[in-house]
Amino acid sequence: MAGSPTDPIRQDDGTRPHKQPDVEEFGGKIPEVEGEIVSDQERRNLSRGLAQRHVQMIAIAGAIGTGLFLGLGGSIATAGPLGALLGYAFIGLIVCCMQFALGEVAALMPVTGSFVRHAEIFGDPALSFAIGWNVVYGAFMGVPSEISAAVVLIQYWTDINSAVWVTVLIVVSAVVAISFIRVYGEIEFYFSLLKILLVIFVVILGLVIDLGGVPGRQRLGFHYWKEPFVEYIAKGDWGKFLGFWSVMTNAVYSFSGVESLAVAAAETQNPRRNIPKACKRVFARITIFYLAAVLVVGMLVPANDSRLQSDSGTASQSPFVIAASDAGIKAVPSLINAVCLTAAWSASNQSILAGTRTLYGLALKGHAPKIFLRTTKWGVPYMCAALQIAFSFLAYMCVSNSAYTVFNWLLDLCSAGVLISWITVTWVHIRLMQAMKVQGISTAELPWHNRITRYSSWFAFISCIIILLTGGFTVFTKGNWDSATFVSAYIDIPLVLCLYGGYKVIYRTKTVRLEDIPLRQALEEARTDPENVPLEKARGLKRFNILWG
């Protein structure tokens, strides 16, 4: 798979090829200029095309997806209105803690691949290898998955052969994949804006319906909160707790992707300032969007409504659509379906970004063949993109029912990957705090730090492990064994352990001692980074813009 030692790599001026440094085919190391953490190679070959507003909106794009518009109904049905609200609030708190941890480490070391590269610096090359390929696999499978979901949404309006729409979406995705990074940023910016506007619209519409603002409809208030919890599997308080806990998996899926905003750190303008700022605003967005949406849905639709359990994959299963249809408002289903379609394609684009940049980061450290270091003259790792687009052809399996079943099994292999990524992010931050203490370095020297993170990272770390281990708890209850659910919940754990153990045995790697983590070097690079300048403070009404500024 490897290219020749003279593979063309873009120069600073983007016009002339230069000789690529020698590297072992797999598992070797690429020499970096003076051992820099942010390598000279990624500085030269990647383009800083993501502005502050792009990074802000990528964070929103990861937090708002089809899970919010379509998935809330299932959570209400299994946990009740209050159980679902508490479940999403709990995962939202974990995500906020994880994002703060990610922001602190990314501000110190804004490298391509983000926490995958951080895992090697703060832990072990074997861990970086295992987590990196797990992220790459999940992202590669995510593209055909989202394309398949988009096709289902399109079929809400038309019965044209699904293969036609798969072809169209693959071509469009390929164009985005090889385009200048700023093109991706602009697409995500406007898609995220659409999502924000739709959330605001459905929340306001829900309140109008709930408060009796629709002619012929009586005021509902908190009528459906008479039974705030729903018993699930068991009876009594234990059954209500299981209903609450069952929401965790849906909520994690809804928030999946928020960690990808730092994956393209080397392609972000002033990443040491912009990435932490984006991470900080996740808390406000989660509070405003998800909790408001869950609260309103719980007020509009009863938990025992059979329509909430629909698996159509289109807007018809959205609790907002159910409420609007009952109120006689007919335009809402198509509107929500259209925005869900953009959300699915946005998620596909985000998987492309995460997959290609993580693979590029693995190649930089010798954990992947060096052919994946090739970039276009405008700074896009085109060989990484080519491999990812090749995987997107798996979306054609949705045309055949039997093939689609196989595809779903392949997708199940990476379903727990999100939690494993979050565990890695928080563990890396914990190692950062421990290393700073051992080396006698004050946290005041970090480019960005919040004193609560030394505690919040432990909370998120332990919580994610518990959720990962209990994600398939239903299969262990009497009469509920299901092989597909078991595979979906747990197969990723032994896969990552095998990758980690295999690499460690073959290359005999060791965990980096806390004393040897290059914090002084990283701090010096941050101090001498010409882009590391304070961002302009918001003035006037802009100070209150916590949504997309």
Coordinates of C-alpha atoms in Angstrom, one line a residue:
M1 CA 0.0 0.0 0.0
A2 CA 2.9 2.3 0.6
G3 CA 4.1 4.9 -2.0
S4 CA 7.6 5.6 -3.0
P5 CA 10.0 7.8 -1.0
T6 CA 9.5 10.6 -3.5
D7 CA 5.7 10.8 -3.2
P8 CA 4.6 14.4 -3.8
I9 CA 3.7 16.3 -0.8
R10 CA 2.6 20.0 -0.9
Q11 CA 5.3 22.6 -0.1
D12 CA 4.6 25.8 1.7
D13 CA 3.8 27.6 -1.5
G14 CA 1.6 24.7 -2.7
T15 CA 3.4 24.4 -6.0
R16 CA 6.4 22.1 -5.8
P17 CA 6.8 18.5 -4.5
H18 CA 9.5 17.7 -2.0
K19 CA 11.1 14.4 -0.9
Q20 CA 9.0 12.7 1.8
P21 CA 10.9 11.6 4.9
D22 CA 11.7 7.9 5.2
V23 CA 9.5 6.0 7.5
E24 CA 8.9 2.3 8.2
E25 CA 5.9 0.8 6.4
F26 CA 3.9 0.2 9.5
G27 CA 4.7 1.0 13.2
G28 CA 7.7 3.2 12.3
K29 CA 8.3 6.8 13.3
I30 CA 8.5 9.9 11.2
P31 CA 11.3 12.3 12.1
E32 CA 9.8 15.6 13.3
V33 CA 11.7 18.9 13.2
E34 CA 13.5 19.2 16.5
G35 CA 11.0 16.8 18.0
E36 CA 8.1 19.3 17.8
I37 CA 4.7 18.1 19.1
V38 CA 2.8 19.9 16.4
S39 CA 4.9 18.5 13.6
D40 CA 6.4 20.6 10.8
Q41 CA 4.9 18.2 8.3
E42 CA 1.4 18.9 9.3
R43 CA 2.1 22.7 9.4
R44 CA 3.4 22.6 5.9
N45 CA 1.0 20.2 4.2
L46 CA -2.3 21.2 5.8
S47 CA -4.1 24.5 5.4
R48 CA -5.6 26.5 8.2
G49 CA -9.0 27.1 6.6
L50 CA -11.3 26.8 9.6
A51 CA -12.2 30.1 11.1
Q52 CA -13.7 30.7 14.6
R53 CA -17.3 30.6 13.3
H54 CA -16.7 27.3 11.6
V55 CA -15.3 25.6 14.7
Q56 CA -18.2 26.9 16.7
M57 CA -20.7 25.5 14.3
I58 CA -19.0 22.2 14.0
A59 CA -19.5 21.8 17.7
I60 CA -23.2 22.5 17.2
A61 CA -23.3 20.1 14.3
G62 CA -22.0 17.3 16.5
A63 CA -24.5 18.1 19.3
I64 CA -27.7 18.3 17.2
G65 CA -28.6 15.5 14.8
T66 CA -31.3 13.1 13.9
G67 CA -31.2 11.8 17.4
L68 CA -32.8 15.0 18.7
F69 CA -35.5 15.2 16.0
L70 CA -36.3 11.5 15.7
G71 CA -34.9 9.7 18.7
L72 CA -36.5 11.5 21.6
G73 CA -39.8 9.6 21.1
G74 CA -38.2 6.2 22.0
S75 CA -36.7 7.7 25.2
I76 CA -40.0 9.2 26.3
A77 CA -41.7 5.8 25.7
T78 CA -39.2 3.8 27.8
A79 CA -38.5 6.2 30.6
G80 CA -41.4 8.7 30.8
P81 CA -41.1 12.5 30.4
L82 CA -39.1 13.0 33.6
G83 CA -36.9 9.9 33.2
A84 CA -36.0 11.0 29.6
L85 CA -35.2 14.6 30.8
L86 CA -33.0 13.4 33.6
G87 CA -31.3 10.9 31.3
Y88 CA -30.4 13.5 28.7
A89 CA -29.4 15.9 31.4
F90 CA -27.0 13.3 32.9
I91 CA -25.3 12.6 29.5
G92 CA -25.3 16.3 28.8
L93 CA -23.3 16.8 31.9
I94 CA -20.8 14.1 31.0
V95 CA -20.4 15.7 27.5
C96 CA -19.7 19.1 29.0
C97 CA -17.0 17.6 31.3
M98 CA -15.5 15.7 28.4
Q99 CA -15.5 18.8 26.2
F100 CA -13.7 20.9 28.8
A101 CA -11.1 18.2 29.1
L102 CA -10.7 18.1 25.3
G103 CA -10.4 21.8 25.1
E104 CA -7.6 22.0 27.7
V105 CA -5.5 19.4 26.0
A106 CA -6.2 20.6 22.5
A107 CA -5.3 24.1 23.4
L108 CA -1.9 22.9 24.7
M109 CA -1.3 20.4 21.8
P110 CA -3.5 21.3 18.7
V111 CA -2.4 18.3 16.6
T112 CA -4.2 16.6 13.7
G113 CA -6.1 13.6 15.1
S114 CA -6.7 15.3 18.5
F115 CA -7.1 12.8 21.3
V116 CA -5.8 9.9 19.3
R117 CA -2.4 11.7 19.0
H118 CA -2.7 12.8 22.6
A119 CA -3.1 9.2 23.8
E120 CA 0.5 8.5 22.5
I121 CA 2.0 11.6 24.1
F122 CA 0.3 11.1 27.5
G123 CA 0.0 7.3 27.5
D124 CA 1.3 4.6 25.1
P125 CA 1.8 4.3 21.3
A126 CA -0.2 1.1 21.5
L127 CA -3.2 3.0 22.9
S128 CA -2.9 5.6 20.2
F129 CA -2.8 2.8 17.6
A130 CA -5.9 1.0 19.0
I131 CA -8.0 4.1 19.6
G132 CA -7.0 5.6 16.3
W133 CA -8.0 2.7 14.2
N134 CA -11.2 2.3 16.2
V135 CA -12.1 5.9 15.4
V136 CA -11.1 5.4 11.7
Y137 CA -13.3 2.3 11.4
G138 CA -16.2 4.0 13.1
A139 CA -15.9 7.0 10.9
F140 CA -15.5 5.0 7.7
M141 CA -18.7 2.9 8.6
G142 CA -20.5 6.1 9.6
V143 CA -20.5 7.5 6.1
P144 CA -22.5 4.7 4.4
S145 CA -24.7 4.5 7.5
E146 CA -25.6 8.2 7.3
I147 CA -26.1 7.9 3.5
S148 CA -28.5 5.0 4.0
A149 CA -30.3 7.0 6.7
A150 CA -30.6 9.9 4.2
V151 CA -32.0 7.6 1.6
V152 CA -34.7 6.5 4.0
L153 CA -35.6 10.2 4.6
I154 CA -35.8 10.9 0.9
Q155 CA -38.1 8.0 0.4
Y156 CA -40.6 9.9 2.6
W157 CA -41.3 11.9 -0.5
T158 CA -40.6 9.6 -3.4
D159 CA -40.3 6.0 -4.4
I160 CA -37.5 6.4 -6.9
N161 CA -35.0 3.5 -6.7
S162 CA -32.8 4.0 -3.6
A163 CA -29.6 3.2 -5.6
V164 CA -30.1 6.5 -7.5
W165 CA -30.0 8.5 -4.3
V166 CA -27.1 6.5 -2.9
T167 CA -25.1 7.4 -6.1
V168 CA -26.0 11.1 -5.8
L169 CA -25.0 11.3 -2.1
I170 CA -21.7 9.5 -2.6
V171 CA -20.7 11.9 -5.4
V172 CA -21.6 14.9 -3.4
S173 CA -19.8 13.5 -0.3
A174 CA -16.7 12.8 -2.5
V175 CA -16.7 16.4 -3.7
V176 CA -16.8 17.7 -0.1
A177 CA -14.1 15.2 1.0
I178 CA -11.5 16.5 -1.5
S179 CA -12.5 20.1 -1.3
F180 CA -10.6 22.8 0.6
I181 CA -11.3 22.5 4.3
R182 CA -13.0 25.9 4.3
V183 CA -15.7 24.4 2.0
Y184 CA -16.5 21.8 4.7
G185 CA -16.6 24.6 7.3
E186 CA -19.0 26.7 5.3
I187 CA -21.3 23.7 4.6
E188 CA -21.4 22.8 8.4
F189 CA -21.9 26.5 9.3
Y190 CA -25.2 26.8 7.3
F191 CA -26.4 23.3 8.1
S192 CA -25.9 24.0 11.8
L193 CA -27.8 27.2 11.4
L194 CA -30.7 25.3 9.9
K195 CA -30.7 22.9 12.8
I196 CA -30.7 25.8 15.3
L197 CA -33.6 27.5 13.6
L198 CA -35.5 24.2 13.5
V199 CA -35.0 23.5 17.2
I200 CA -36.1 27.0 18.1
F201 CA -39.1 26.6 15.8
V202 CA -40.3 23.2 17.2
V203 CA -39.8 24.3 20.8
I204 CA -41.8 27.5 20.3
L205 CA -44.4 25.5 18.3
G206 CA -44.6 22.9 21.0
L207 CA -45.2 25.6 23.7
V208 CA -47.9 27.1 21.6
I209 CA -49.7 23.7 21.2
D210 CA -49.2 22.9 24.9
L211 CA -50.6 26.2 26.1
G212 CA -53.7 25.9 23.9
G213 CA -52.6 28.4 21.2
V214 CA -54.0 26.2 18.4
P215 CA -57.7 26.7 17.7
G216 CA -59.8 23.7 18.9
R217 CA -57.0 22.4 21.1
Q218 CA -57.2 22.6 24.9
R219 CA -54.4 23.6 27.1
L220 CA -52.2 20.5 28.1
G221 CA -49.7 22.0 30.6
F222 CA -48.0 19.1 32.4
H223 CA -51.0 16.8 31.9
Y224 CA -48.8 13.9 30.8
W225 CA -46.5 14.3 33.8
K226 CA -48.9 12.6 36.1
E227 CA -46.8 9.5 35.5
P228 CA -43.3 11.1 35.2
F229 CA -41.5 7.7 35.1
V230 CA -42.3 4.5 33.1
E231 CA -41.6 1.0 34.4
Y232 CA -39.2 -0.8 32.1
I233 CA -38.6 -4.6 32.2
A234 CA -39.1 -4.7 36.0
K235 CA -41.9 -3.4 38.3
G236 CA -41.8 -0.6 40.9
D237 CA -38.9 1.8 41.6
W238 CA -36.4 -0.7 40.1
G239 CA -38.3 -0.7 36.8
K240 CA -38.5 3.1 36.8
F241 CA -34.7 3.3 37.3
L242 CA -34.1 0.8 34.5
G243 CA -36.3 3.0 32.3
F244 CA -34.2 6.0 33.2
W245 CA -30.9 4.1 32.6
S246 CA -32.1 2.8 29.2
V247 CA -32.1 6.4 27.9
M248 CA -28.3 6.5 28.2
T249 CA -27.6 4.7 25.0
N250 CA -30.0 6.8 23.0
A251 CA -28.6 10.0 24.6
V252 CA -25.0 9.0 23.8
Y253 CA -25.9 8.4 20.2
S254 CA -27.6 11.8 20.0
F255 CA -24.4 13.5 21.3
S256 CA -21.9 11.4 19.3
G257 CA -19.6 13.6 17.2
V258 CA -19.1 16.5 19.6
E259 CA -15.5 15.3 20.2
S260 CA -14.7 15.7 16.5
L261 CA -14.4 19.5 16.6
A262 CA -10.7 19.2 17.6
V263 CA -9.8 16.5 15.1
A264 CA -8.9 19.2 12.5
A265 CA -6.9 21.3 15.0
A266 CA -4.0 21.7 12.6
E267 CA -6.4 23.2 10.0
T268 CA -8.0 25.6 12.4
Q269 CA -7.0 29.3 12.7
N270 CA -5.6 30.1 16.1
P271 CA -6.6 26.6 17.5
R272 CA -5.3 27.3 21.0
R273 CA -8.0 29.9 21.4
N274 CA -10.8 28.9 19.1
I275 CA -11.1 25.2 20.1
P276 CA -11.5 25.9 23.8
K277 CA -14.0 28.6 23.1
A278 CA -16.1 26.2 21.1
C279 CA -15.8 23.5 23.8
K280 CA -17.0 26.0 26.5
R281 CA -20.2 26.8 24.6
V282 CA -21.3 23.2 24.4
F283 CA -22.8 23.5 27.9
A284 CA -25.1 26.3 26.9
R285 CA -26.1 24.6 23.7
I286 CA -26.9 21.3 25.4
T287 CA -29.0 23.1 28.1
I288 CA -30.9 25.2 25.6
F289 CA -31.5 22.7 22.8
Y290 CA -31.7 19.2 24.3
L291 CA -33.3 19.9 27.6
A292 CA -35.8 22.4 26.2
A293 CA -36.7 19.9 23.5
V294 CA -37.0 16.9 25.9
L295 CA -39.1 19.0 28.3
V296 CA -41.5 20.2 25.5
V297 CA -41.9 16.7 24.0
G298 CA -42.8 15.3 27.4
M299 CA -45.5 17.9 27.6
L300 CA -47.0 17.1 24.2
V301 CA -47.1 13.4 23.7
P302 CA -48.0 10.7 26.3
A303 CA -45.3 8.0 26.9
N304 CA -47.8 5.2 26.0
D305 CA -48.4 6.6 22.5
S306 CA -47.6 3.6 20.2
R307 CA -46.4 6.0 17.4
L308 CA -43.3 6.8 19.6
Q309 CA -42.0 3.3 19.0
S310 CA -42.1 3.5 15.2
D311 CA -38.9 2.5 13.4
S312 CA -39.7 4.1 10.1
G313 CA -36.6 6.3 10.2
T314 CA -38.5 9.3 8.7
A315 CA -40.2 12.3 10.2
S316 CA -43.3 10.3 10.9
Q317 CA -41.7 8.9 14.1
S318 CA -40.7 12.4 15.4
P319 CA -42.7 13.3 18.5
F320 CA -42.8 16.9 17.2
V321 CA -44.5 15.7 14.1
I322 CA -46.9 13.5 16.1
A323 CA -47.9 16.6 18.2
A324 CA -48.2 18.8 15.2
S325 CA -50.3 16.3 13.3
D326 CA -52.6 15.9 16.3
A327 CA -53.0 19.7 16.3
G328 CA -53.9 19.7 12.6
I329 CA -50.7 21.4 11.4
K330 CA -49.8 19.5 8.2
A331 CA -46.6 21.3 7.0
V332 CA -44.4 20.3 9.9
P333 CA -43.6 16.7 8.8
S334 CA -42.0 17.7 5.5
L335 CA -40.1 20.5 7.2
I336 CA -38.6 18.3 9.9
N337 CA -37.8 15.6 7.3
A338 CA -35.9 18.1 5.2
V339 CA -33.8 19.3 8.1
C340 CA -33.2 15.7 9.2
L341 CA -31.9 15.0 5.7
T342 CA -29.4 17.9 6.1
A343 CA -28.5 16.5 9.5
A344 CA -27.8 13.1 8.1
W345 CA -25.6 14.5 5.4
S346 CA -23.9 16.8 7.9
A347 CA -23.2 13.7 10.1
S348 CA -21.7 12.0 7.0
N349 CA -19.4 15.0 6.3
Q350 CA -18.4 15.0 10.0
S351 CA -17.5 11.3 9.7
I352 CA -15.4 12.1 6.6
L353 CA -13.5 14.8 8.5
A354 CA -13.0 12.6 11.6
G355 CA -11.9 9.6 9.5
T356 CA -9.5 11.3 7.1
R357 CA -7.8 13.5 9.7
T358 CA -7.4 10.7 12.2
L359 CA -5.9 8.4 9.5
Y360 CA -3.6 11.2 8.5
G361 CA -2.6 11.6 12.2
L362 CA -1.9 7.9 12.5
A363 CA 0.3 8.0 9.4
L364 CA 2.2 10.9 10.8
K365 CA 3.2 8.8 13.8
G366 CA 3.9 5.7 11.7
H367 CA 0.7 3.8 12.8
A368 CA -0.6 3.7 9.2
P369 CA 1.1 3.4 5.8
K370 CA 2.9 6.6 4.7
I371 CA 0.8 6.7 1.5
F372 CA -1.9 8.4 3.6
L373 CA 0.4 11.4 4.1
R374 CA -0.1 12.6 0.5
T375 CA -2.0 15.9 0.3
T376 CA -3.4 18.0 -2.5
K377 CA -1.9 21.4 -3.2
W378 CA -4.8 23.0 -1.1
G379 CA -3.9 20.8 1.9
V380 CA -6.4 17.9 1.8
P381 CA -5.1 14.4 2.6
Y382 CA -6.6 13.0 -0.7
M383 CA -5.4 9.3 -0.2
C384 CA -7.3 9.3 3.2
A385 CA -10.3 10.7 1.5
A386 CA -10.1 8.2 -1.4
L387 CA -10.1 5.3 1.1
Q388 CA -13.1 6.7 3.0
I389 CA -15.1 7.3 -0.2
A390 CA -14.4 3.7 -1.2
F391 CA -16.0 2.5 2.1
S392 CA -19.0 4.7 1.3
F393 CA -20.0 2.3 -1.5
L394 CA -21.2 0.0 1.3
A395 CA -24.3 2.2 1.3
Y396 CA -25.5 0.3 -1.8
M397 CA -26.1 -2.6 0.6
C398 CA -29.3 -0.8 1.7
V399 CA -30.8 -1.7 -1.7
S400 CA -30.9 -5.4 -0.7
N401 CA -32.6 -6.4 2.6
S402 CA -30.2 -9.4 3.2
A403 CA -27.2 -7.3 2.4
Y404 CA -28.5 -4.5 4.6
T405 CA -28.7 -6.9 7.5
V406 CA -25.0 -7.7 7.0
F407 CA -24.2 -4.0 6.9
N408 CA -26.0 -3.4 10.2
W409 CA -23.8 -6.1 11.8
L410 CA -20.7 -4.3 10.5
L411 CA -22.1 -1.1 11.9
D412 CA -22.7 -2.7 15.3
L413 CA -19.0 -3.3 15.6
C414 CA -18.4 0.3 16.2
S415 CA -21.5 1.3 18.2
A416 CA -19.6 1.5 21.5
G417 CA -16.8 3.5 19.9
V418 CA -18.2 6.8 21.0
L419 CA -17.9 6.0 24.7
I420 CA -14.4 4.6 24.2
S421 CA -13.4 7.9 22.6
W422 CA -14.9 9.9 25.5
I423 CA -13.1 7.6 28.0
T424 CA -9.8 8.3 26.1
V425 CA -10.4 12.1 26.1
T426 CA -11.0 12.2 29.8
W427 CA -8.2 9.8 30.7
V428 CA -5.7 11.9 28.7
H429 CA -6.7 15.0 30.6
I430 CA -6.4 13.1 33.9
R431 CA -2.8 12.2 32.9
L432 CA -2.2 15.8 32.0
M433 CA -3.2 17.0 35.5
Q434 CA -1.1 14.2 37.2
A435 CA 1.9 15.0 35.0
M436 CA 1.7 18.7 35.9
K437 CA 1.6 17.9 39.6
V438 CA 4.6 15.5 39.3
Q439 CA 6.6 18.0 37.3
G440 CA 5.8 20.9 39.5
I441 CA 4.1 22.9 36.8
S442 CA 1.2 25.3 37.7
T443 CA -2.1 24.9 35.8
A444 CA -1.9 28.7 35.4
E445 CA 0.7 28.1 32.6
L446 CA -1.8 26.3 30.4
P447 CA -3.2 28.2 27.4
W448 CA -6.7 27.5 28.8
H449 CA -7.7 25.9 32.1
N450 CA -10.8 25.7 34.3
R451 CA -10.1 24.6 37.9
I452 CA -13.2 22.3 38.0
T453 CA -11.8 20.0 35.3
R454 CA -9.4 18.2 37.7
Y455 CA -12.6 16.8 39.3
S456 CA -15.1 16.8 36.3
S457 CA -12.8 14.6 34.2
W458 CA -12.8 11.9 36.8
F459 CA -16.6 12.1 37.0
A460 CA -16.9 11.8 33.2
F461 CA -14.3 9.0 33.0
I462 CA -15.9 6.8 35.6
S463 CA -19.5 7.5 34.3
C464 CA -18.5 6.6 30.7
I465 CA -17.0 3.3 31.8
I466 CA -20.1 2.4 33.8
I467 CA -22.4 3.2 30.8
L468 CA -20.1 1.3 28.4
L469 CA -20.3 -1.8 30.6
T470 CA -24.0 -1.6 31.2
G471 CA -25.0 -0.5 27.7
G472 CA -26.5 -3.8 26.9
F473 CA -28.0 -4.6 30.3
T474 CA -31.4 -5.6 28.8
V475 CA -29.9 -8.8 27.3
F476 CA -29.0 -10.1 30.7
T477 CA -32.6 -9.8 32.0
K478 CA -34.9 -12.8 32.0
G479 CA -36.3 -13.6 28.6
N480 CA -34.6 -10.7 26.8
W481 CA -31.5 -12.2 25.3
D482 CA -30.7 -10.8 21.8
S483 CA -27.5 -11.5 20.0
A484 CA -27.6 -8.4 17.9
T485 CA -28.0 -6.2 21.0
F486 CA -25.2 -7.9 22.8
V487 CA -22.9 -7.5 19.8
S488 CA -23.8 -3.9 19.4
A489 CA -23.2 -3.1 23.0
Y490 CA -20.0 -5.0 23.7
I491 CA -18.0 -6.3 20.7
D492 CA -16.0 -3.1 20.3
I493 CA -14.4 -3.6 23.7
P494 CA -12.5 -6.8 22.9
L495 CA -11.6 -5.4 19.4
V496 CA -9.9 -2.4 20.9
L497 CA -8.2 -4.6 23.6
C498 CA -6.9 -6.9 20.8
L499 CA -5.5 -4.0 18.8
Y500 CA -3.9 -2.5 21.9
G501 CA -2.5 -5.9 23.1
G502 CA -1.3 -6.9 19.7
Y503 CA 0.6 -3.7 19.1
K504 CA 2.1 -3.7 22.6
V505 CA 3.4 -7.3 22.2
I506 CA 4.8 -6.8 18.7
Y507 CA 6.5 -3.4 19.4
R508 CA 7.1 -3.8 23.1
T509 CA 5.9 -0.3 23.9
K510 CA 5.7 1.1 27.4
T511 CA 3.5 3.6 29.1
V512 CA 5.1 7.0 29.2
R513 CA 6.1 8.0 32.7
L514 CA 4.5 11.1 34.1
E515 CA 7.9 12.6 34.5
D516 CA 8.7 12.1 30.8
I517 CA 5.6 13.7 29.3
P518 CA 6.9 16.7 27.4
L519 CA 4.9 19.4 29.1
R520 CA 7.7 22.0 29.1
Q521 CA 8.2 21.6 25.4
A522 CA 4.4 21.9 24.8
L523 CA 4.2 25.0 26.9
E524 CA 7.1 26.6 25.1
E525 CA 5.6 25.8 21.7
A526 CA 2.3 27.4 22.9
R527 CA 4.2 30.5 24.1
T528 CA 6.1 30.9 20.8
D529 CA 3.1 30.1 18.5
P530 CA 2.6 33.3 16.5
E531 CA -1.1 32.5 16.2
N532 CA -1.6 32.1 19.9
V533 CA -3.2 35.6 20.5
P534 CA -6.3 36.5 22.6
L535 CA -9.5 36.5 20.6
E536 CA -11.4 39.8 20.2
K537 CA -13.8 40.2 23.0
A538 CA -17.5 40.4 22.1
R539 CA -19.1 43.8 22.6
G540 CA -22.7 45.0 22.9
L541 CA -25.4 42.4 22.1
K542 CA -22.8 40.0 20.8
R543 CA -21.8 39.2 24.4
F544 CA -25.1 37.4 24.8
N545 CA -24.7 35.3 21.6
I546 CA -24.0 31.8 23.0
L547 CA -25.5 30.0 20.1
W548 CA -23.3 30.5 17.0
G549 CA -21.0 33.5 17.6

